[in-house]
Short mmCIF file of C-alpha atoms in Angstrom, two decimals:
data_model
loop_
_atom_site.label_atom_id
_atom_site.label_comp_id
_atom_site.label_asym_id
_atom_site.label_seq_id
_atom_site.Cartn_x
_atom_site.Cartn_y
_atom_site.Cartn_z
CA MET S 221 -0.07 0.02 0.06
CA THR S 222 1.33 3.35 -0.98
CA ASN S 223 0.78 6.19 1.80
CA PHE S 224 0.55 9.56 0.41
CA HIS S 225 0.00 11.10 3.89
CA ARG S 226 1.67 14.42 4.26
CA SER S 227 1.38 16.23 7.75
CA LEU S 228 -0.53 19.56 7.46
CA VAL S 229 0.27 22.23 10.18
CA LEU S 230 -1.99 25.38 10.03
CA GLY S 231 -2.06 28.09 12.51
CA CYS S 232 -5.36 30.12 13.17
CA SER S 233 -4.08 32.96 10.96
CA ALA S 234 -3.46 30.37 7.83
CA LEU S 235 -6.84 28.99 8.41
CA ALA S 236 -8.57 32.45 8.38
CA LEU S 237 -6.71 33.37 5.14
CA ALA S 238 -7.54 29.87 3.64
CA SER S 239 -11.25 30.54 4.23
CA CYS S 240 -11.24 33.49 2.20
CA GLY S 241 -11.23 33.12 -1.64
CA ALA S 242 -10.17 35.98 -3.78
CA ASP S 243 -13.59 36.79 -4.68
CA GLU S 244 -15.33 36.67 -1.41
CA ILE S 245 -17.00 39.92 -0.26
CA VAL S 246 -15.66 41.40 3.17
CA SER S 247 -16.66 44.27 5.03
CA PRO S 248 -14.32 47.15 4.81
CA GLY S 249 -11.73 48.00 7.58
CA THR S 250 -11.38 51.35 9.27
CA GLY S 251 -7.70 51.67 8.43
CA GLY S 252 -7.01 52.51 11.98
CA ASN S 253 -8.52 53.01 15.52
CA ILE S 254 -10.95 56.13 15.63
CA THR S 255 -12.21 57.66 18.80
CA ILE S 256 -15.58 59.40 18.92
CA ASN S 257 -16.68 61.61 21.68
CA ASN S 258 -13.86 61.16 23.92
CA THR S 259 -14.38 61.78 27.65
CA ASN S 260 -12.25 61.06 30.76
CA ALA S 261 -14.46 58.04 31.49
CA PRO S 262 -12.29 54.75 30.80
CA SER S 263 -13.45 52.97 27.71
CA PRO S 264 -15.38 49.58 28.30
CA THR S 265 -13.46 46.63 27.68
CA PRO S 266 -14.35 45.26 24.17
CA THR S 267 -15.87 42.01 23.67
CA PRO S 268 -13.26 39.87 21.87
CA THR S 269 -13.80 39.00 18.30
CA ALA S 270 -14.04 35.21 17.68
CA THR S 271 -11.14 34.11 15.43
CA PRO S 272 -12.64 32.72 12.10
CA THR S 273 -12.28 28.89 11.83
CA SER S 274 -12.16 26.51 8.93
CA THR S 275 -13.45 22.95 9.25
CA LEU S 276 -10.83 20.73 7.52
CA VAL S 277 -11.68 17.63 5.87
CA THR S 278 -10.93 14.36 7.70
CA PRO S 279 -10.22 11.16 5.84
CA ALA S 280 -12.97 8.62 5.17
CA ALA S 281 -12.39 5.38 6.98
CA GLY S 282 -11.76 3.33 3.88
CA CYS S 283 -12.72 2.85 0.30
CA PRO S 284 -16.28 1.72 -0.68
CA THR S 285 -16.92 -1.70 -2.44
CA ILE S 286 -17.88 -1.26 -6.05
CA SER S 287 -19.18 -3.89 -8.70
CA ASP S 288 -16.13 -4.25 -10.54
CA PRO S 289 -14.14 -7.45 -9.55
CA SER S 290 -10.82 -5.60 -9.60
CA GLY S 291 -12.29 -3.03 -6.77
CA LEU S 292 -10.74 0.14 -5.41
CA THR S 293 -7.31 0.09 -3.92
CA ASP S 294 -6.74 2.06 -0.91
CA ALA S 295 -3.70 4.21 -1.21
CA GLY S 296 -3.63 5.74 2.06
CA THR S 297 -4.28 9.42 2.51
CA THR S 298 -2.97 12.87 1.21
CA SER S 299 -3.34 16.17 2.78
CA GLY S 300 -3.68 19.79 1.42
CA PRO S 301 -5.20 23.13 2.47
CA THR S 302 -8.71 21.59 2.68
CA GLY S 303 -7.68 18.84 5.19
CA GLU S 304 -6.67 15.15 4.93
CA TRP S 305 -8.45 12.86 2.44
CA ARG S 306 -8.52 9.02 1.84
CA VAL S 307 -7.23 8.17 -1.56
CA CYS S 308 -8.94 5.17 -3.46
CA ASP S 309 -7.35 3.98 -6.89
CA LEU S 310 -9.48 3.30 -9.65
CA PRO S 311 -8.67 -0.10 -11.47
CA SER S 312 -6.86 0.10 -14.77
CA ARG S 313 -9.82 -1.19 -16.61
CA PHE S 314 -13.60 -1.21 -15.42
CA ASN S 315 -14.86 -4.59 -16.53
CA ALA S 316 -18.27 -4.41 -14.77
CA SER S 317 -20.65 -1.46 -14.61
CA SER S 318 -20.00 0.47 -11.06
CA THR S 319 -20.79 3.43 -9.22
CA LEU S 320 -18.30 5.77 -7.62
CA PRO S 321 -20.22 7.03 -4.57
CA TYR S 322 -19.61 10.33 -2.97
CA ILE S 323 -18.16 9.95 0.48
CA PRO S 324 -16.99 12.92 2.52
CA GLY S 325 -13.28 12.89 2.85
CA LEU S 326 -12.56 10.52 -0.20
CA LEU S 327 -11.03 11.34 -3.36
CA TYR S 328 -10.68 8.88 -6.50
CA ARG S 329 -7.33 8.62 -8.20
CA ILE S 330 -6.72 7.91 -11.86
CA ASN S 331 -3.42 6.25 -11.53
CA GLY S 332 -2.14 6.05 -15.02
CA ARG S 333 -4.56 5.24 -17.94
CA VAL S 334 -8.03 4.11 -16.72
CA ASP S 335 -10.39 2.40 -19.42
CA VAL S 336 -14.08 2.26 -18.98
CA GLY S 337 -14.83 -1.12 -20.70
CA THR S 338 -13.05 -2.61 -23.46
CA ASP S 339 -13.39 -1.30 -27.00
CA GLY S 340 -16.34 -2.79 -28.71
CA GLY S 341 -15.01 -1.94 -32.36
CA PRO S 342 -16.36 0.42 -35.08
CA ALA S 343 -19.55 -1.43 -35.23
CA ALA S 344 -22.42 -1.80 -32.69
CA ASP S 345 -22.98 -5.50 -33.65
CA ALA S 346 -20.24 -8.20 -33.77
CA SER S 347 -19.58 -7.80 -37.44
CA ASP S 348 -16.17 -6.27 -36.71
CA GLY S 349 -15.15 -9.31 -34.54
CA LEU S 350 -15.73 -7.58 -31.15
CA SER S 351 -18.45 -7.42 -28.88
CA ASP S 352 -19.41 -4.57 -26.62
CA THR S 353 -18.76 -4.88 -22.86
CA ASN S 354 -21.52 -2.35 -22.16
CA VAL S 355 -19.96 -1.12 -18.85
CA ALA S 356 -21.42 2.01 -17.58
CA LEU S 357 -19.23 3.96 -15.05
CA THR S 358 -21.41 6.16 -12.92
CA ILE S 359 -20.09 9.04 -10.84
CA GLU S 360 -22.22 10.66 -8.17
CA PRO S 361 -22.63 14.47 -7.68
CA GLY S 362 -19.77 15.99 -5.49
CA VAL S 363 -17.26 13.13 -6.39
CA ILE S 364 -13.58 14.59 -7.02
CA LEU S 365 -11.23 12.62 -9.06
CA PHE S 366 -7.40 13.41 -9.49
CA SER S 367 -4.53 12.25 -11.30
CA SER S 368 -1.03 13.29 -12.07
CA GLY S 369 1.41 12.84 -15.12
CA SER S 370 0.19 10.57 -17.82
CA GLY S 371 -3.04 9.60 -16.06
CA TRP S 372 -6.03 9.98 -18.08
CA MET S 373 -9.51 8.36 -18.36
CA ASN S 374 -10.85 6.84 -21.68
CA VAL S 375 -14.27 5.82 -22.08
CA ASN S 376 -14.15 2.91 -24.85
CA ARG S 377 -16.64 2.39 -27.62
CA GLY S 378 -19.41 0.23 -26.67
CA ASN S 379 -19.32 1.63 -22.97
CA THR S 380 -20.59 4.82 -21.08
CA ILE S 381 -19.76 7.25 -18.55
CA GLU S 382 -22.68 8.58 -16.48
CA ALA S 383 -20.94 11.50 -14.60
CA ASN S 384 -24.02 13.79 -13.64
CA GLY S 385 -23.12 16.32 -10.99
CA THR S 386 -25.47 18.98 -9.85
CA ALA S 387 -25.20 22.87 -9.90
CA ALA S 388 -24.65 22.51 -5.94
CA ARG S 389 -22.26 19.61 -6.12
CA PRO S 390 -20.21 19.38 -9.48
CA ILE S 391 -18.08 16.42 -10.27
CA VAL S 392 -14.59 17.67 -10.45
CA PHE S 393 -11.59 15.99 -12.39
CA THR S 394 -8.37 17.44 -11.23
CA SER S 395 -4.69 17.27 -10.44
CA ARG S 396 -2.63 15.89 -7.39
CA ASP S 397 -1.06 19.32 -7.07
CA ASN S 398 -4.74 20.93 -6.73
CA VAL S 399 -5.39 18.49 -4.15
CA GLN S 400 -2.30 19.38 -2.20
CA GLY S 401 -2.56 23.32 -2.80
CA LEU S 402 0.37 23.63 -4.87
CA ASN S 403 -1.45 25.21 -7.78
CA THR S 404 -1.50 29.02 -8.82
CA ASP S 405 -3.82 30.67 -11.37
CA ASN S 406 -1.35 29.76 -14.10
CA SER S 407 -0.84 26.08 -13.41
CA SER S 408 -1.79 23.62 -16.14
CA GLY S 409 -0.70 20.45 -17.74
CA GLN S 410 -0.66 18.24 -14.69
CA TRP S 411 -2.58 15.15 -15.95
CA GLY S 412 -3.92 13.84 -19.18
CA GLY S 413 -7.69 14.33 -19.26
CA LEU S 414 -11.06 12.86 -20.23
CA VAL S 415 -11.57 11.03 -23.57
CA LEU S 416 -15.02 9.95 -25.05
CA SER S 417 -14.40 7.24 -27.84
CA GLY S 418 -17.50 6.60 -29.87
CA ARG S 419 -18.44 4.92 -33.17
CA ALA S 420 -19.96 8.02 -35.04
CA PRO S 421 -18.46 8.93 -38.25
CA VAL S 422 -14.92 10.52 -38.84
CA THR S 423 -12.62 11.29 -41.36
CA ASP S 424 -8.86 11.20 -41.78
CA CYS S 425 -8.62 7.57 -41.36
CA ILE S 426 -5.61 5.75 -40.18
CA ALA S 427 -6.17 2.73 -42.37
CA PRO S 428 -4.73 3.41 -45.64
CA GLY S 429 -7.61 3.11 -48.44
CA ALA S 430 -10.28 3.31 -45.82
CA THR S 431 -13.43 5.31 -46.76
CA PRO S 432 -14.11 8.32 -44.60
CA GLY S 433 -17.26 8.25 -42.63
CA THR S 434 -17.80 4.36 -42.90
CA VAL S 435 -17.29 1.49 -40.37
CA ASP S 436 -13.80 1.20 -41.87
CA CYS S 437 -12.64 4.61 -40.86
CA GLU S 438 -10.96 4.87 -37.25
CA ARG S 439 -8.81 7.21 -35.63
CA GLN S 440 -6.17 6.77 -32.59
CA VAL S 441 -6.49 9.08 -29.62
CA GLU S 442 -3.45 11.32 -29.70
CA GLY S 443 -0.51 10.34 -27.70
CA ALA S 444 -1.90 7.03 -26.39
CA ALA S 445 0.87 4.43 -26.13
CA GLN S 446 -1.61 1.62 -26.52
CA PRO S 447 -4.48 1.48 -28.99
CA ALA S 448 -7.53 3.88 -28.27
CA LEU S 449 -9.44 3.80 -31.15
CA PHE S 450 -12.56 5.83 -32.25
CA GLY S 451 -14.99 6.09 -35.02
CA GLY S 452 -17.45 3.98 -37.09
CA ASN S 453 -20.51 4.59 -38.86
CA ASP S 454 -23.32 4.84 -36.05
CA ALA S 455 -24.20 8.71 -35.99
CA SER S 456 -26.59 7.88 -33.00
CA ASP S 457 -23.89 6.20 -30.82
CA ASP S 458 -24.05 6.75 -26.97
CA SER S 459 -21.05 7.35 -24.98
CA GLY S 460 -23.05 8.55 -21.95
CA SER S 461 -23.62 11.79 -20.26
CA LEU S 462 -21.71 14.72 -18.74
CA ASN S 463 -23.42 17.22 -16.55
CA TYR S 464 -22.05 19.75 -14.26
CA VAL S 465 -18.63 18.56 -14.74
CA GLN S 466 -15.19 20.48 -13.93
CA ILE S 467 -12.14 19.36 -15.51
CA ARG S 468 -8.99 21.16 -14.10
CA TYR S 469 -5.09 21.51 -15.09
CA SER S 470 -5.08 18.94 -17.80
CA GLY S 471 -3.17 18.60 -20.96
CA PHE S 472 -0.09 16.34 -19.94
CA VAL S 473 2.22 15.38 -22.81
CA LEU S 474 1.46 11.73 -23.41
CA SER S 475 4.12 11.14 -26.11
CA GLY S 476 6.05 13.16 -28.51
CA ASP S 477 4.19 16.52 -29.01
CA ASN S 478 0.73 14.78 -28.39
CA GLU S 479 -1.02 16.01 -25.41
CA LEU S 480 -4.58 15.64 -24.28
CA GLN S 481 -7.15 18.32 -23.60
CA ALA S 482 -9.57 18.68 -20.80
CA LEU S 483 -12.28 17.06 -22.78
CA THR S 484 -11.50 15.09 -25.95
CA THR S 485 -14.38 13.38 -27.98
CA GLY S 486 -13.71 11.16 -30.93
CA GLY S 487 -16.62 9.97 -33.04
CA VAL S 488 -19.02 10.70 -30.38
CA GLY S 489 -22.69 10.23 -31.59
CA ASN S 490 -25.81 12.02 -30.88
CA GLY S 491 -27.03 9.65 -28.10
CA THR S 492 -24.30 11.43 -25.95
CA ALA S 493 -25.57 14.30 -23.58
CA ILE S 494 -23.06 16.93 -22.92
CA SER S 495 -23.94 20.00 -20.62
CA ASN S 496 -22.53 22.27 -18.01
CA VAL S 497 -19.00 21.52 -18.71
CA MET S 498 -15.94 23.60 -17.67
CA SER S 499 -12.47 23.31 -18.81
CA TYR S 500 -9.98 25.18 -16.53
CA ASN S 501 -6.19 25.67 -17.47
CA SER S 502 -5.69 23.16 -20.06
CA SER S 503 -2.13 23.16 -21.29
CA ASP S 504 -3.31 22.16 -24.83
CA ASP S 505 -6.87 22.89 -26.10
CA GLY S 506 -9.87 23.51 -23.80
CA VAL S 507 -11.81 20.98 -25.57
CA GLU S 508 -11.31 19.35 -29.01
CA PHE S 509 -13.94 17.48 -30.97
CA PHE S 510 -12.82 14.73 -33.44
CA GLY S 511 -15.56 13.82 -35.87
CA GLY S 512 -18.93 12.52 -34.46
CA ARG S 513 -22.31 14.19 -34.42
CA PHE S 514 -23.65 15.62 -31.12
CA ASN S 515 -24.95 18.54 -29.17
CA VAL S 516 -23.12 20.85 -26.39
CA ARG S 517 -25.11 23.24 -23.98
CA ASN S 518 -23.51 25.31 -21.29
CA LEU S 519 -19.75 24.99 -22.12
CA ILE S 520 -17.19 27.16 -20.37
CA VAL S 521 -13.30 27.15 -21.36
CA VAL S 522 -11.05 29.36 -19.17
CA GLY S 523 -7.27 29.54 -19.61
CA ALA S 524 -6.80 27.19 -22.41
CA GLU S 525 -3.21 27.41 -23.66
CA ASP S 526 -3.67 26.35 -27.14
CA ASP S 527 -7.22 26.59 -28.78
CA SER S 528 -10.15 27.19 -26.73
CA LEU S 529 -12.45 25.35 -29.28
CA ASP S 530 -10.68 22.83 -31.60
CA THR S 531 -13.14 21.29 -34.09
CA ASP S 532 -11.92 18.62 -36.73
CA THR S 533 -12.17 15.64 -38.81
CA GLY S 534 -15.91 16.00 -39.98
CA VAL S 535 -17.24 16.76 -36.62
CA LYS S 536 -20.92 17.99 -36.73
CA VAL S 537 -21.73 19.61 -33.50
CA ASN S 538 -24.10 22.36 -32.24
CA MET S 539 -23.34 24.27 -29.24
CA GLN S 540 -25.51 26.96 -27.30
CA ASN S 541 -24.32 28.99 -24.37
CA VAL S 542 -20.69 29.01 -24.66
CA ILE S 543 -17.98 30.96 -22.57
CA ALA S 544 -14.41 31.13 -23.77
CA ILE S 545 -11.93 33.27 -21.73
CA GLN S 546 -8.09 33.13 -22.34
CA ARG S 547 -5.61 33.81 -19.37
CA PRO S 548 -3.64 37.06 -19.99
CA GLY S 549 -0.53 36.15 -22.21
CA ALA S 550 -1.70 32.51 -22.63
CA GLY S 551 -3.49 30.60 -25.47
CA ASP S 552 -3.57 30.60 -29.42
CA THR S 553 -7.17 30.91 -30.99
CA ILE S 554 -10.41 30.92 -29.43
CA ILE S 555 -11.63 28.70 -32.54
CA GLU S 556 -9.47 26.78 -34.63
CA ALA S 557 -11.65 24.82 -37.00
CA ASP S 558 -10.31 21.80 -39.19
CA SER S 559 -6.83 21.52 -40.96
CA ASN S 560 -5.14 22.31 -44.07
CA ASN S 561 -3.95 18.83 -44.76
CA GLY S 562 -4.92 17.73 -48.19
CA LEU S 563 -7.92 15.98 -46.90
CA GLU S 564 -10.18 18.81 -46.99
CA ASP S 565 -12.88 17.18 -49.29
CA GLN S 566 -13.23 14.02 -47.23
CA THR S 567 -16.66 13.65 -45.94
CA PRO S 568 -18.65 13.90 -43.73
CA ARG S 569 -17.53 17.75 -43.94
CA GLN S 570 -17.29 19.62 -40.46
CA ASP S 571 -20.35 21.39 -39.63
CA THR S 572 -20.16 23.32 -36.39
CA LYS S 573 -23.04 25.53 -35.44
CA ILE S 574 -22.61 27.95 -32.39
CA SER S 575 -25.33 30.42 -30.89
CA ASN S 576 -25.02 32.67 -27.70
CA ALA S 577 -21.14 32.62 -27.17
CA THR S 578 -18.97 35.43 -25.31
CA PHE S 579 -15.46 34.97 -26.46
CA ILE S 580 -12.58 36.99 -24.79
CA HIS S 581 -9.24 36.52 -26.76
CA ASN S 582 -6.38 37.58 -24.49
CA GLY S 583 -3.70 35.02 -25.56
CA ALA S 584 -0.25 35.06 -26.53
CA GLU S 585 -0.74 34.36 -30.07
CA LEU S 586 -1.60 37.28 -31.82
CA ASP S 587 -2.26 36.01 -35.31
CA GLN S 588 -6.10 35.69 -35.06
CA ALA S 589 -8.76 34.96 -32.72
CA ILE S 590 -10.81 32.84 -34.80
CA ARG S 591 -9.68 30.59 -37.70
CA ILE S 592 -11.85 28.74 -39.88
CA ARG S 593 -10.00 26.63 -42.59
CA GLY S 594 -9.79 23.18 -44.46
CA GLY S 595 -13.45 23.64 -46.09
CA ALA S 596 -15.08 23.50 -42.79
CA ASP S 597 -18.99 24.50 -42.78
CA PHE S 598 -19.15 26.93 -39.78
CA THR S 599 -22.07 28.98 -38.34
CA ILE S 600 -21.73 31.71 -35.55
CA VAL S 601 -24.70 33.65 -34.55
CA ASN S 602 -25.60 35.81 -31.40
CA THR S 603 -22.23 36.04 -30.36
CA VAL S 604 -19.63 38.59 -28.74
CA LEU S 605 -16.02 38.60 -29.64
CA VAL S 606 -13.43 40.87 -27.84
CA ASP S 607 -9.94 41.09 -28.35
CA ALA S 608 -8.46 41.98 -24.95
CA THR S 609 -4.91 42.21 -26.50
CA GLY S 610 -5.44 45.30 -28.66
CA GLY S 611 -3.51 43.99 -31.47
CA THR S 612 -4.91 40.52 -32.69
CA PRO S 613 -7.35 40.28 -35.72
CA CYS S 614 -10.64 38.93 -34.93
CA LEU S 615 -11.37 36.57 -37.88
CA ARG S 616 -9.45 34.62 -40.41
CA LEU S 617 -10.57 32.33 -43.31
CA ASP S 618 -8.26 29.86 -45.23
CA LEU S 619 -8.39 28.20 -48.66
CA ASP S 620 -10.93 28.63 -51.43
CA GLU S 621 -12.66 25.47 -50.16
CA THR S 622 -13.90 27.19 -47.19
CA LEU S 623 -15.37 29.94 -49.22
CA ARG S 624 -16.98 28.02 -52.24
CA ALA S 625 -20.64 27.62 -52.95
CA THR S 626 -23.00 24.90 -51.62
CA ASN S 627 -22.30 21.47 -53.17
CA ALA S 628 -24.46 18.95 -51.75
CA GLY S 629 -22.31 16.25 -53.45
CA LEU S 630 -19.42 17.36 -51.48
CA ASP S 631 -21.59 17.87 -48.18
CA ASP S 632 -20.59 21.31 -48.56
CA ASN S 633 -23.15 24.05 -47.13
CA GLY S 634 -21.13 26.99 -48.67
CA PRO S 635 -19.11 29.85 -46.81
CA PRO S 636 -19.24 30.15 -43.26
CA VAL S 637 -22.49 32.04 -41.86
CA PHE S 638 -22.49 34.84 -39.33
CA ASN S 639 -25.52 36.51 -38.07
CA SER S 640 -25.97 38.82 -35.08
CA PHE S 641 -22.18 38.51 -34.55
CA VAL S 642 -20.38 41.60 -33.16
CA LEU S 643 -16.65 42.22 -33.01
CA ASP S 644 -14.78 44.40 -30.75
CA CYS S 645 -11.13 44.33 -32.18
CA ALA S 646 -8.61 46.92 -33.19
CA THR S 647 -8.35 44.78 -36.44
CA ASP S 648 -11.46 42.87 -37.70
CA PHE S 649 -10.24 40.71 -40.50
CA ARG S 650 -6.86 39.48 -41.87
CA ASP S 651 -5.74 37.67 -44.79
CA GLY S 652 -5.62 33.88 -44.88
CA SER S 653 -3.57 31.24 -46.66
CA GLY S 654 -4.60 30.05 -50.17
CA GLY S 655 -4.85 33.78 -51.38
CA ILE S 656 -7.90 34.59 -49.11
CA THR S 657 -7.73 38.35 -48.39
CA ALA S 658 -9.09 40.24 -45.54
CA ALA S 659 -11.73 41.96 -47.76
CA GLN S 660 -12.96 38.51 -49.04
CA THR S 661 -13.51 37.36 -45.12
CA GLU S 662 -15.23 40.99 -44.59
CA GLY S 663 -17.45 40.23 -47.43
CA VAL S 664 -18.59 36.82 -45.90
CA PHE S 665 -19.15 38.48 -42.62
CA ASN S 666 -21.12 41.48 -44.10
CA ALA S 667 -23.46 39.02 -45.97
CA GLY S 668 -24.92 37.91 -42.85
CA THR S 669 -27.64 39.95 -40.88
CA ASN S 670 -27.16 42.40 -37.76
CA ASN S 671 -23.27 41.88 -37.74
CA ASP S 672 -21.28 44.77 -36.51
CA ALA S 673 -17.64 44.74 -36.89
CA ASN S 674 -17.39 48.39 -35.13
CA PHE S 675 -18.83 47.02 -31.96
CA THR S 676 -17.77 48.67 -28.38
CA ASN S 677 -18.45 46.09 -25.69
CA THR S 678 -20.04 46.92 -22.36
CA LEU S 679 -19.47 43.79 -20.62
CA THR S 680 -19.72 43.38 -17.02
CA MET S 681 -17.74 40.68 -14.85
CA THR S 682 -15.77 39.85 -18.16
CA PHE S 683 -18.81 37.86 -19.78
CA VAL S 684 -22.19 39.42 -18.70
CA ASN S 685 -23.84 41.43 -21.14
CA GLY S 686 -24.23 45.23 -20.85
CA ALA S 687 -26.49 47.66 -22.64
CA ASN S 688 -24.75 47.42 -26.00
CA GLU S 689 -24.80 43.66 -26.16
CA ASN S 690 -28.62 43.66 -25.24
CA GLY S 691 -29.28 46.30 -27.84
CA VAL S 692 -28.20 43.97 -30.70
CA ALA S 693 -30.94 42.23 -32.78
CA VAL S 694 -31.30 38.56 -32.33
CA PHE S 695 -31.04 35.76 -34.92
CA ASP S 696 -33.54 32.96 -34.32
CA ALA S 697 -31.24 30.24 -33.59
CA ALA S 698 -34.26 27.79 -33.72
CA THR S 699 -34.05 27.85 -37.36
CA LEU S 700 -30.50 26.13 -37.50
CA ALA S 701 -31.45 22.91 -35.97
CA PRO S 702 -34.10 21.45 -33.33
CA PHE S 703 -31.55 21.50 -30.62
CA PHE S 704 -31.22 25.18 -30.49
CA THR S 705 -33.87 27.51 -28.44
CA THR S 706 -34.75 31.14 -29.44
CA PRO S 707 -32.59 33.48 -27.20
CA THR S 708 -33.88 37.00 -26.30
CA ASN S 709 -30.40 38.51 -26.47
CA ILE S 710 -27.06 37.75 -28.01
CA GLY S 711 -24.05 36.51 -25.69
CA ALA S 712 -23.78 33.72 -23.43
CA ALA S 713 -25.02 35.77 -20.16
CA TYR S 714 -27.91 38.04 -20.74
CA PRO S 715 -31.27 38.80 -18.56
CA GLY S 716 -33.00 35.76 -17.88
CA ASN S 717 -30.11 33.57 -19.06
CA ASP S 718 -27.27 34.79 -16.69
CA THR S 719 -27.59 32.33 -13.68
CA TRP S 720 -26.64 29.09 -15.57
CA VAL S 721 -22.84 29.68 -14.60
CA GLN S 722 -23.58 29.84 -11.01
CA GLY S 723 -22.79 27.09 -8.27
CA TRP S 724 -20.91 24.43 -10.31
CA THR S 725 -18.06 26.71 -11.67
CA CYS S 726 -14.97 27.78 -9.89
CA ASN S 727 -13.02 31.27 -9.73
CA SER S 728 -9.74 32.47 -10.67
CA SER S 729 -8.01 35.71 -11.52
CA THR S 730 -9.02 35.19 -15.15
CA VAL S 731 -12.65 35.31 -14.33
CA ALA S 732 -14.95 34.92 -11.21
CA PHE S 733 -18.35 33.40 -12.02
CA ASP S 734 -19.94 33.42 -8.73
CA ALA S 735 -18.91 34.61 -5.23
CA ALA S 736 -20.45 31.56 -3.58
CA VAL S 737 -18.04 28.92 -4.96
CA THR S 738 -14.19 28.33 -4.29
CA ASP S 739 -11.33 29.36 -6.26
CA CYS S 740 -10.15 26.87 -8.89
CA THR S 741 -6.78 26.41 -6.77
CA SER S 742 -8.84 24.88 -3.91
CA LEU S 743 -11.19 21.84 -3.67
CA PRO S 744 -15.00 22.18 -3.01
CA VAL S 745 -15.84 20.89 0.38
CA TYR S 746 -19.41 19.73 1.16
#
């Protein structure tokens, strides 16, 4: 048994400081002693003020019994600013459906690669010679899982994860350093991340001669030392559900230059439910979607050091209510759509639709805030884009394929579509590769309705609409797909739609969502 116990000595003053996050509201001090109506009478002895206290976590007595035959391994305890926790190691592979219960004082450790089930192959039946193991990993609200180094979790094809927290008790995937109180607001890349591997169609097949979008077209999870495949021909495939989930400090380099994101989806089908997910300080992309067909509602990406949203290899995804905010001086683009790799005309063609986003570009990369290329179909409506660097162009389009007219034979919807999209950037458009000029990109932007490239934002709290945002005419997003609802305003947080971020998020110096939640450098304690 490995014992992770580290002694924790905290004086009263340290406890008082630890109990006050950066975003708590405190009463102002007087700045010194003030005497009012002084007389010769002795002053009464003041009543001593109680020293604030903080209740530290105490470790659970042991690890629970789960259904998987391998069970959980008691790895001793570990300590940090929130107290001492029991550590229970997950098995390297879940071979039976199991539930990870919430138990006060207990953490679950992803120790290396953890697989949910065994890969059932690209076909839902046994025609590929593989049978589904149908393992469901259920994670209860309030559960915290942590990892370090090359640890990561992969939900294999034919299996599911049911990680459904609540607004009051989100599920948190994080790093060992976060548990031990070693992180700052700039920490990142401390473990791998969460991967959902499905069997919906993808392109850029690894098998030579395989037809894109078919059962023969598969891809490999980036950086995985052992096979971790995704892709197939089932657009309705189900990888489970994620709801009220935080994924912190991910992006460890697994091999070579390959690193994971907070959340990676590969060939995820529309039977999968993803909502209320927060990616915080990923050293690579905040989220990356490789192929598949699914929907996402209420997505937050903070502090990603590459792209906030990376969409690729034929993904068809709808997203509504999206906040992406970069840390100052860290990050590439807010959106990178597809690649210029000679495979641009493979089908299914990427088709990403986003409504009601608030994007704050503040990264180190000053080339562009949004880059759409590779012939990708892309739609952005009811959205605010702000360049906080003061020197980054808002929008870049690459290649003739991205601008050509609708062609059903090529699964091509035509040029990108922008409606009720406002830009607050010193430079709105820039030249792209393949001879695409800034003027052409501006023409595509101006072809939409209610767009404004000379917008002045009035956002408060970094992401909440002000008067200017609420004055923009709205595009009816419900006309894009049945998934979308018709908003009353543009942006991700507007009157009547500004409380969805509360309760389940965490705060940092980059952005504070809710004074009632903990800082991202600390663990929530219930």
